[in-house]
XYZ file of C-alpha atoms in Angstrom:
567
model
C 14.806 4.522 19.000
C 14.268 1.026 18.215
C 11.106 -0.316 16.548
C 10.519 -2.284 19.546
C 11.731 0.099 22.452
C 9.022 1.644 24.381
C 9.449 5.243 26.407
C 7.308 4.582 29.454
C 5.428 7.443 31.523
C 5.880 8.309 34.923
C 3.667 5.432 36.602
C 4.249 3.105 33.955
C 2.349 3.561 31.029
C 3.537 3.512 27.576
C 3.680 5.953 25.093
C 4.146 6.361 21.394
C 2.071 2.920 20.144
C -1.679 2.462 19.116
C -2.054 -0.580 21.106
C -1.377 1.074 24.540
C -5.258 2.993 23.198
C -6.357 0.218 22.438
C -9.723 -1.417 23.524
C -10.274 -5.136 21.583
C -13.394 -6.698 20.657
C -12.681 -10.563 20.065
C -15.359 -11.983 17.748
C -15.582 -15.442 16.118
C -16.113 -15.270 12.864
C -17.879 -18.408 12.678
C -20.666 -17.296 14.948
C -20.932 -13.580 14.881
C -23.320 -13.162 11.496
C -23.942 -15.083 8.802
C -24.844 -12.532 5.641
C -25.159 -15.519 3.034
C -27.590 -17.944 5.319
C -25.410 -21.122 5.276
C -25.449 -21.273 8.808
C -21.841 -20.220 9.164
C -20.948 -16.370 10.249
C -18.407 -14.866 7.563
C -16.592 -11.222 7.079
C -19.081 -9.632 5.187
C -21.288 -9.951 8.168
C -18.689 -9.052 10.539
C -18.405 -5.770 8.154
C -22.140 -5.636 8.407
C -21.543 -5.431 12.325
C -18.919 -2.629 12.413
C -21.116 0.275 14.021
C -22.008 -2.024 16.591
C -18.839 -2.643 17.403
C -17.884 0.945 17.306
C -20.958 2.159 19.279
C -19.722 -0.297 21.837
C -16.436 1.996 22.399
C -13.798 -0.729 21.175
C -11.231 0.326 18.602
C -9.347 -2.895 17.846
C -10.775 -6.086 16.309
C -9.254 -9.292 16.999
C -10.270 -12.389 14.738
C -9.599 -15.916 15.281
C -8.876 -17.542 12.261
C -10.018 -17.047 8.908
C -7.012 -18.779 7.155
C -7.508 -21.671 4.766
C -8.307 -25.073 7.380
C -9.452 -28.300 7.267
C -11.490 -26.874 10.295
C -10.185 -30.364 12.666
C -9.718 -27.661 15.131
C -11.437 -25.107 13.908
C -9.228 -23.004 12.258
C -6.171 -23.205 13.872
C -4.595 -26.127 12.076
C -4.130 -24.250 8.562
C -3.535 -25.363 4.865
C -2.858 -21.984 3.415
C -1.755 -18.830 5.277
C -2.312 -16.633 1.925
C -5.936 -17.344 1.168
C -9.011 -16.884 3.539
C -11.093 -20.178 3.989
C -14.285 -20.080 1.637
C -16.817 -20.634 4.247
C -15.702 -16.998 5.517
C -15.371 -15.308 2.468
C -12.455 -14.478 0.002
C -9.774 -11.687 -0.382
C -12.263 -8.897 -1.992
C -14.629 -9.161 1.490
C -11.415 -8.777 3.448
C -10.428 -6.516 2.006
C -13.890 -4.395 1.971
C -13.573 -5.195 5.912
C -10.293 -3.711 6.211
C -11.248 -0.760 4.592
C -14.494 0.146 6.551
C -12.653 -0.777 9.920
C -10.099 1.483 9.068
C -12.447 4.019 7.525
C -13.944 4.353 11.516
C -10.033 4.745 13.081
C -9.996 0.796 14.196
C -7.845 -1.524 13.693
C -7.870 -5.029 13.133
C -5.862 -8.339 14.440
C -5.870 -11.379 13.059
C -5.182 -15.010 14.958
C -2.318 -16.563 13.728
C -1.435 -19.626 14.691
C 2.758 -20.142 14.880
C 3.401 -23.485 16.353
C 2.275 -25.975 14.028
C 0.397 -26.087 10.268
C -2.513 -28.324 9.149
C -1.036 -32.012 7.829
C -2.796 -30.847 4.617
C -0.396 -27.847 4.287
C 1.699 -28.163 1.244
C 4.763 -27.689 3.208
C 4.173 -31.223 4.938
C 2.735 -32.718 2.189
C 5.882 -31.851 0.591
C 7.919 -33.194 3.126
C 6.166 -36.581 3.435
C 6.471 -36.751 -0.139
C 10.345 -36.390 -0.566
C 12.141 -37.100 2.951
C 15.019 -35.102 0.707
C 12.350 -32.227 0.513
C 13.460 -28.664 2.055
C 10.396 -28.808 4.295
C 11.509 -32.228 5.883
C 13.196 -29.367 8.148
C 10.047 -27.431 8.824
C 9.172 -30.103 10.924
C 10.139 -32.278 13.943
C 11.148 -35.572 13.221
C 12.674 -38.325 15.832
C 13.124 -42.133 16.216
C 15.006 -43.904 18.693
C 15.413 -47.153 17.385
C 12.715 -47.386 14.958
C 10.396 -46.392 17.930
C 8.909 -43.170 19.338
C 11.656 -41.420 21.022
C 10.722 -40.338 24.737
C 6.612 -40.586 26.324
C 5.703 -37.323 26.251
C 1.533 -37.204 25.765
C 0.023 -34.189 23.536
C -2.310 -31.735 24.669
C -5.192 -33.568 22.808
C -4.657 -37.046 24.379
C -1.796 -40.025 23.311
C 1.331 -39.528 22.092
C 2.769 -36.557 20.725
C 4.612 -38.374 18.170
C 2.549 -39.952 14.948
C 4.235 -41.908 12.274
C 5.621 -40.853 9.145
C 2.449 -41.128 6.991
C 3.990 -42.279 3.983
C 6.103 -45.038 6.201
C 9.423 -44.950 7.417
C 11.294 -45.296 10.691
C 10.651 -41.355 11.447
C 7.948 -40.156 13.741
C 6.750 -35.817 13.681
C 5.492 -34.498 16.895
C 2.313 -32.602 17.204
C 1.837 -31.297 20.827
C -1.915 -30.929 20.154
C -3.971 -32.660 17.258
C -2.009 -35.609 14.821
C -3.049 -33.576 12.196
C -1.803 -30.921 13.215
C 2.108 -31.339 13.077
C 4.840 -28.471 15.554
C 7.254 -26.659 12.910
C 10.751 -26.431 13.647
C 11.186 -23.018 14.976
C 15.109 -23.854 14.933
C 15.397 -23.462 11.854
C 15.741 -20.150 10.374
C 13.851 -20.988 7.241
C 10.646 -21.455 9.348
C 11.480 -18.275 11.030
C 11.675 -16.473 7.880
C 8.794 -17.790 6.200
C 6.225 -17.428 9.090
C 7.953 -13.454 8.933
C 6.852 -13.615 5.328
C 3.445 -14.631 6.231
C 3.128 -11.705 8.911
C 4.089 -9.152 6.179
C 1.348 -10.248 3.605
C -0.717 -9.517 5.759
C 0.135 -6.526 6.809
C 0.510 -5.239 3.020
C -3.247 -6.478 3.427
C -3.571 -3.798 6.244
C -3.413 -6.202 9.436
C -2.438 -3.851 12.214
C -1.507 -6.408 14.716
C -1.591 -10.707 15.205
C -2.414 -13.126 18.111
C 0.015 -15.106 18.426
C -1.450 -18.671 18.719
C 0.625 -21.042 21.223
C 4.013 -19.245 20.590
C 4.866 -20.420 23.970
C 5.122 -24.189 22.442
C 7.672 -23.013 19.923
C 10.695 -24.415 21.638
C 11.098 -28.075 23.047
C 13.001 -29.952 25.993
C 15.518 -32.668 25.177
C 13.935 -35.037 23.352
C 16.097 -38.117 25.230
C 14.043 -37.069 28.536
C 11.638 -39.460 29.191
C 8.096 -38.042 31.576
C 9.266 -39.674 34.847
C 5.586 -40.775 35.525
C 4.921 -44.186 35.366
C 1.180 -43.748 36.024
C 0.425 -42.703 32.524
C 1.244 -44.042 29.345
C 1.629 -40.725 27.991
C 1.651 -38.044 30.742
C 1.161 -34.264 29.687
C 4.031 -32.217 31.166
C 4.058 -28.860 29.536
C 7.608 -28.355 31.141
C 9.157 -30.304 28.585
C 7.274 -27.844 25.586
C 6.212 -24.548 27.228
C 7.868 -21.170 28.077
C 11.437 -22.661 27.713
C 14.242 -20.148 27.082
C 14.393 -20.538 23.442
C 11.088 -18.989 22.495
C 12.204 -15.642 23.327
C 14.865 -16.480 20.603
C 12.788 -17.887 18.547
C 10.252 -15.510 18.383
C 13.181 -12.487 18.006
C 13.934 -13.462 14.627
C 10.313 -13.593 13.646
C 9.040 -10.147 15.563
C 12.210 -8.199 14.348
C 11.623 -9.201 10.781
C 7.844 -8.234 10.863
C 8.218 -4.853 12.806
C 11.503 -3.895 10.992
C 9.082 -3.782 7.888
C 6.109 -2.166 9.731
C 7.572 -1.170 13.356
C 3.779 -0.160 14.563
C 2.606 -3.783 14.646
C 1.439 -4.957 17.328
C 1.969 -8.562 18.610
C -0.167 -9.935 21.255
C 1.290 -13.714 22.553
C -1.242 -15.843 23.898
C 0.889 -17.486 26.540
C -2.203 -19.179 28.690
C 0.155 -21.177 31.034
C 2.365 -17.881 31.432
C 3.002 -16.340 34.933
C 3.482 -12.401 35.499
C 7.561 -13.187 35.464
C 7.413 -14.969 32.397
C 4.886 -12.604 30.976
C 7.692 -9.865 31.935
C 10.775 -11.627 29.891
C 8.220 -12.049 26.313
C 7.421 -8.595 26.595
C 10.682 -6.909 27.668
C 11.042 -3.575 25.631
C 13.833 -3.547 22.991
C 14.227 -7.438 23.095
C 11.506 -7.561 19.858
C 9.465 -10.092 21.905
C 5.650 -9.539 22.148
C 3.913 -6.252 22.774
C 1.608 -7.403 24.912
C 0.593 -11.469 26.568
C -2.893 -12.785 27.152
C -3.117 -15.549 29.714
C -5.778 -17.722 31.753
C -3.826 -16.630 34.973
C -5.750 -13.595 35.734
C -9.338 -14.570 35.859
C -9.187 -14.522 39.934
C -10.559 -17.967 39.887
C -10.059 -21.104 42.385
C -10.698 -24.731 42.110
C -12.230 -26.651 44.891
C -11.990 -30.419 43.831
C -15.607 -31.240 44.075
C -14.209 -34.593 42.093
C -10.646 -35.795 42.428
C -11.283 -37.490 39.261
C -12.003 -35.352 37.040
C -9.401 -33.279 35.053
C -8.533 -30.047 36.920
C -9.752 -27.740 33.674
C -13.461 -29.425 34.491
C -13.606 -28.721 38.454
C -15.787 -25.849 38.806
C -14.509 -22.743 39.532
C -15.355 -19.942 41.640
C -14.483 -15.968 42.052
C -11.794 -15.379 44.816
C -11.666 -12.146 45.271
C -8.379 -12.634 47.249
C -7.073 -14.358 44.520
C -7.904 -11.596 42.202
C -6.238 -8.982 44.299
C -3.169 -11.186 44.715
C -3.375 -11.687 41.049
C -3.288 -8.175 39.942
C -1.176 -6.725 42.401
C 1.585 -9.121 41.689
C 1.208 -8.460 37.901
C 1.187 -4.922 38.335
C 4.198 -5.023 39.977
C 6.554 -7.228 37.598
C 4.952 -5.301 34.644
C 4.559 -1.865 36.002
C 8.070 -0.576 33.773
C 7.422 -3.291 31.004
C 4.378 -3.946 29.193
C 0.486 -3.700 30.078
C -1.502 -6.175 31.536
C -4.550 -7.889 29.218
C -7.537 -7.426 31.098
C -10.182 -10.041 30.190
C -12.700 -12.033 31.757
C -12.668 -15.242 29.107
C -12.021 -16.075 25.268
C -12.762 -18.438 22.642
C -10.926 -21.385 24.675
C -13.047 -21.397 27.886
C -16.850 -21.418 28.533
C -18.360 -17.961 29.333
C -18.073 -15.847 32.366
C -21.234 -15.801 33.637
C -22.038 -19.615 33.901
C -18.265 -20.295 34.960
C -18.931 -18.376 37.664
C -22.071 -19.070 38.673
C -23.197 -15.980 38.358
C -27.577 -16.232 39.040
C -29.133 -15.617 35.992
C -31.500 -12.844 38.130
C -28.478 -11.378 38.936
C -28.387 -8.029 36.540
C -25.447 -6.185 39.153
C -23.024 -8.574 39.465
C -21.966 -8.459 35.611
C -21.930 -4.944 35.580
C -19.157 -5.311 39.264
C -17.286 -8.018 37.343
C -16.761 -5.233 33.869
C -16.046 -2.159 36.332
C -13.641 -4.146 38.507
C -11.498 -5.650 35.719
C -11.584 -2.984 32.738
C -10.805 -0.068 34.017
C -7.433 -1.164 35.584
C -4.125 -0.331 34.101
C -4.031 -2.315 30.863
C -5.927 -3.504 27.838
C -9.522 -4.612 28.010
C -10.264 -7.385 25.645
C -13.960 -8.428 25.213
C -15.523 -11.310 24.055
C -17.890 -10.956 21.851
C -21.676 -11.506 23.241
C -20.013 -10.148 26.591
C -21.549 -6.964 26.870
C -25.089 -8.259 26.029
C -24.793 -10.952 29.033
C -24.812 -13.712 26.222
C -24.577 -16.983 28.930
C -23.172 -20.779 27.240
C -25.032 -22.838 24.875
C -26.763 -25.716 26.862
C -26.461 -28.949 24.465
C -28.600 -31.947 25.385
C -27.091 -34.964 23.819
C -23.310 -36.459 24.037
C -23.026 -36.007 20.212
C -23.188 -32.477 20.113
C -19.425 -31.767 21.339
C -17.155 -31.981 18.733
C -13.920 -30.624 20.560
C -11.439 -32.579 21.348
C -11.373 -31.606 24.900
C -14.889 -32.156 25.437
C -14.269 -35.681 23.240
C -11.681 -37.181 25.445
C -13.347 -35.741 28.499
C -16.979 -37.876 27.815
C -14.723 -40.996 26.588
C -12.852 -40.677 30.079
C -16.551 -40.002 32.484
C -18.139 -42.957 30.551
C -15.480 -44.998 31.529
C -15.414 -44.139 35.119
C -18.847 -44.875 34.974
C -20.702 -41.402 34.729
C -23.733 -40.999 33.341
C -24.655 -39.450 30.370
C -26.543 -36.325 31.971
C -23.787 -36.071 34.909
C -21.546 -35.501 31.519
C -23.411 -33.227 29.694
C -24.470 -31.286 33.027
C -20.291 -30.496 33.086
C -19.534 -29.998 29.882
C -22.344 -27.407 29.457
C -20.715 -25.546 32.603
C -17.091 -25.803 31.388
C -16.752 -26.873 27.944
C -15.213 -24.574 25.311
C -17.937 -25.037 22.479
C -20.495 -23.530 24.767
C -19.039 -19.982 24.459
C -18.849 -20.532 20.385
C -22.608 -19.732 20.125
C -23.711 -17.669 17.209
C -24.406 -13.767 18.357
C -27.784 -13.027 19.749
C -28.876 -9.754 17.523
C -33.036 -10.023 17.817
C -35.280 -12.505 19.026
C -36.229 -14.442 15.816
C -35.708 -18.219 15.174
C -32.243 -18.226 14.566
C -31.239 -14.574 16.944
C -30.647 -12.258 14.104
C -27.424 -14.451 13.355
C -29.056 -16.631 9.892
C -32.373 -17.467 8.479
C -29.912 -20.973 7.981
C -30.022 -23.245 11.323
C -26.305 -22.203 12.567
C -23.314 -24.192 12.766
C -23.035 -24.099 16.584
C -26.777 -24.594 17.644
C -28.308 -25.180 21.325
C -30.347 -23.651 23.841
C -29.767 -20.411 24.752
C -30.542 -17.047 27.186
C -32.607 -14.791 26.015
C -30.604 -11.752 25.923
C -30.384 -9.888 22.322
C -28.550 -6.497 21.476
C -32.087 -5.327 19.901
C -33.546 -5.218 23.359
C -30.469 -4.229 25.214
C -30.200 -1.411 22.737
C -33.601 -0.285 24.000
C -32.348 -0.843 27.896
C -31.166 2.556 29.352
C -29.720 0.844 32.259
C -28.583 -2.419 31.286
C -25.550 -4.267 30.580
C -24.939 -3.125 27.163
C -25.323 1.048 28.127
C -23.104 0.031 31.479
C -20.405 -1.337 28.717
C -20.916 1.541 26.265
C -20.502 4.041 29.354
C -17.433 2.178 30.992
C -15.626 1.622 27.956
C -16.021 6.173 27.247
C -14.156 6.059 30.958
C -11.534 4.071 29.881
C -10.579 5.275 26.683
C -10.194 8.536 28.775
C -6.173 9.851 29.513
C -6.653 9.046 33.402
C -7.787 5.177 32.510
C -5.631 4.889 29.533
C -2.672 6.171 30.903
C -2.788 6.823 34.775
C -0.939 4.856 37.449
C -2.786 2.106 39.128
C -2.304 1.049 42.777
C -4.269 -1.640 44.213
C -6.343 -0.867 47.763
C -5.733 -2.298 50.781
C -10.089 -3.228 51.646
C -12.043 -5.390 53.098
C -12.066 -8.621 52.236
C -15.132 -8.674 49.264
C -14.193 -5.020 48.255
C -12.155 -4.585 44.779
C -10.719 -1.055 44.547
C -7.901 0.572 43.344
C -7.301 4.451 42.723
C -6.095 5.823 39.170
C -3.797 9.086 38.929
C -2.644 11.435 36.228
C -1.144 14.399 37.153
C -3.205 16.034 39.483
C -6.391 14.005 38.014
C -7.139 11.311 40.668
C -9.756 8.389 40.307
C -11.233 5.609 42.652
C -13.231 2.515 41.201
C -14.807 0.665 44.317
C -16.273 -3.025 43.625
C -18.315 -4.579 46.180
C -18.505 -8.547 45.418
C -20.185 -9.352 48.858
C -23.649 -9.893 49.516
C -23.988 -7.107 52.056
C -23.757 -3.370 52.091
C -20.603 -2.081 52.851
C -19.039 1.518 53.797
C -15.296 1.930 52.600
C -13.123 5.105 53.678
C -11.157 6.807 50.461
C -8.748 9.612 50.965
C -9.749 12.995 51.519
C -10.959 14.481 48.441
C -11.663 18.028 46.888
C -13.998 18.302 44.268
C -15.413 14.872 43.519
C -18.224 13.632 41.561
C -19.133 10.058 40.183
C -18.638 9.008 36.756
C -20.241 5.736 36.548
C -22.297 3.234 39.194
C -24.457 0.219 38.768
C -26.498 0.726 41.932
C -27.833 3.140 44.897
C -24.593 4.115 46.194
C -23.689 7.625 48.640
C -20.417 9.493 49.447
C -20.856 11.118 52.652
C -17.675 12.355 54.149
C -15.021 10.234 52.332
C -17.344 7.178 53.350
C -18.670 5.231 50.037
C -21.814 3.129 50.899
C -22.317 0.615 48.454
C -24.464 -2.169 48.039
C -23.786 -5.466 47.239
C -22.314 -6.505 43.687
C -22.611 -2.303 43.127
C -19.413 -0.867 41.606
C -19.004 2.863 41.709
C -16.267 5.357 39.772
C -15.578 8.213 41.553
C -13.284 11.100 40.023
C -11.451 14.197 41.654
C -11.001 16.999 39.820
């Protein structure tokens, strides 16, 4: 068999790889403890952490970058690949980590960003410095007569072309940050070395990588001008997202890595991806990805409460329609392929909870939202904070964002005449920075996280895992006893089919063999009854309110979630 091939299961699930097991914790390192008080979270405090993590029922760690960075965006444009920035640590504390996450049977992925390096990385330093240079060819480099050669407009705002630093008719393109400039994924040399990269790693004992905006790798015609003559720079991610050539691309790389190691696993984040496209990066034997996270499942809609305002800033709202249509149509395309990522946020979007407007009184309703999505076919990835109901920071001045995103976004308001609080009011409900917040442990000055005022500092909920620890029937034991369901056969590998309900019911029936399952979510604000097929010998395995079976009839309340099993 092929390192890459998977067997699949009657029903659809995989066999034969860790990952299919697998249930991921995402922390940022930056904010989940700080052992050293500088303010900044680092791996010896994420090592301090490990029972926690364990105790939660996750096996699989992911971490967003710890890679050498002039931290512009936070990681993700990197200097060195072979060295761990020094406000995180160094190589003996990773690999102490390592070895206590594998000493409790976990196992541990690391972000690594593919698409483009820091402008500090020797390889571009190199090739600014000798236009003769190898690594002139690790990068992207156009003119059309001494000028940028089409209008395409980068992720972060203007141009995706900057000049040549060191002068010159040549321009390199950088779909997000100038300083952070796109490698040339067609050529094989970049291919290679990015393989090489993966492989240190895993002689370091990686078990698996994110693959940071892979789905950039490959770009349109560079002649093609944006036909939009509104902008001076329109975004159009159709001229450098999911084109054909990144499954080519990302062979080379993936067949490389897992002929050396073929139990790696590689999970794409491919955020603009659709189920289809989701299907073709993680077709078995094709050495694609194992496995795609994207921002398409969350269920959401976007009323335009302001036609003027960027559509990642409209406030969203839970459709439950949306999330059935959602999952049923990824279910379907992936069903014989790959698992689904079930996740309710990351890193790269504000927290659950306040994005969805969830009542802060509300104690059910985050307990529906973990049943409903976690215990579907696939694998659950948590953020970190999740389980504890940690809500968004709540800055009070303009200064206080730093990201990009939120950067443009108050230059752009300001302009259109906003206010200042109208601004901050929406970025503290939608922007990213807000769900960076350092990790609530106890309720001291500075939540168990430093005795150092933190990095990432604002006002805050009052949730802590001290007191949730002490909470028999709160969000954290709710997580703790969902998470023992799914890492059970039935969960893990069962077939999942999608109910045909009411409209504010979520439920969907799990089989394995002659085990049988029903998970019942009621996102209304009413109690309802629901019918579920004749059963034998039933009982219920997990519920977050006063709920009955009488007859095949399940009376739940509202935003009460209920597991029932047959034996």
């Amino acid at each position: 068999m092929l390192a890459n091939e998977k067997v699949f299961k009657k029903g659809g699930a995989a066999m034969g790889n860790w990952y299919e097991q697998a249930i991921i914790y995402q922390i940022y390192p930056k904010s989940f403890k700080d052992s050293n008080n500088d303010g900044i979270g680092d791996l010896v405090g994420i090592t301090q952490k490990l029972d926690y993590v364990q105790n939660l029922g996750a096996n699989t760690i992911w971490l967003n970058p710890i890679f050498v960075s002039p931290q512009v965006d936070n990681g993700y444009d990197v200097s060195n690949y072979f060295a761990i920035d020094p406000l995180l640590g160094n190589m003996n504390d990773f690999k102490e980590m390592v070895t206590q996450i594998h000493k409790r049977n976990m196992h541990l992925i690391l972000d690594l960003p593919i698409n483009d390096t820091s402008d500090q990385h020797p390889w571009f330093q190199d090739a600014i410095a000798n236009k003769d240079s190898i690594f002139r060819e690790y990068y992207i480099w156009q003119e059309k007569d001494g000028q940028r050669p089409n209008n395409w407009g980068s992720f972060f705002g203007g141009s995706v072309w900057a000049p040549d630093p060191k002068g010159g008719s040549q321009y390199y393109c950088h779909v997000f940050d100038k300083k952070m400039p796109d490698l040339n994924w067609q050529n094989p040399e970049v291919r290679k070395s990015m393989a090489d990269i993966a492989k240190f790693w895993v002689d370091k004992g990686v078990d698996g990588f994110r693959l940071d905006a892979f789905i950039h790798i490959a770009k349109a015609n560079f002649e093609q001008q944006i036909l939009n003559q509104k902008e001076k720079y329109p975004v159009d991610s159709a001229f450098y997202a999911n084109l054909p050539e990144v499954k080519n691309y990302l062979k080379d790389f993936v067949k490389a890595v897992k002929a050396y190691k073929p139990d790696v696993f590689f999970l794409g984040e491919a955020s603009s991806a659709d189920a289809y496209q989701a299907a073709e990066y993680t077709r078995p034997s094709q050495f694609g990805c194992d496995m795609v996270v994207t921002s398409d499942n969350y269920g959401e809609v976007y009323p335009l409460k302001d036609k003027k305002l960027p559509m990642f800033f409209q406030p969203r709202y839970l459709d439950v329609k949306r999330l059935k249509e959602t999952f049923s149509i990824w279910e379907a395309v992936l069903s014989q392929t790959s698992l689904p990522a079930l996740t309710w946020g990351n890193h790269d979007i504000s927290r659950v909870l306040d994005r969805l407007h969830v009542d802060e009184s509300d104690q059910d309703l985050p307990k529906a939202l973990a049943a409903c999505m976690y215990l579907q076919r696939g694998v659950p990835i948590i953020y970190y904070g999740e389980e504890i109901g940690m809500r968004n920071l709540k800055y009070k001045k303009l200064k206080d964002f730093h990201d990009q995103r939120g950067v443009d976004l108050i230059q752009f308001m300001q302009e259109k005449g906003y206010s200042d609080q109208e601004i901050i009011d929406l970025l503290n409900q939608q922007d990213e920075m807000t769900a960076r917040g350092p990790f609530q442990w106890q309720n001291d000055k500075y939540v168990g996280f430093s005795t150092h005022h933190p990095w990432n500092w604002a006002e805050h909920n009052e949730v802590t895992a001290a007191e949730s620890l002490r909470e028999s029937d709160g969000q954290l034991e709710f997580y703790k006893a969902l998470l023992k369901i799914k890492a059970s056969p039935l969960f893990e590998a069962g077939s999942y089919l999608l109910l045909d309900t009411q409209p504010q019911i979520y439920a969907y029936e799990r089989k394995l063999n002659k085990q049988r399952a029903f998970v019942i979510v009621n996102f209304g604000t009413q109690t309802v009854k629901y019918r579920i097929p004749t059963l034998k010998v039933v009982h219920t395995l997990l519920s977050n309110k006063a709920s009955s079976l009488v007859d095949n009839v399940v009376t739940i309340e509202a935003h009460g979630s209920i597991v029932i099993e047959e034996k």
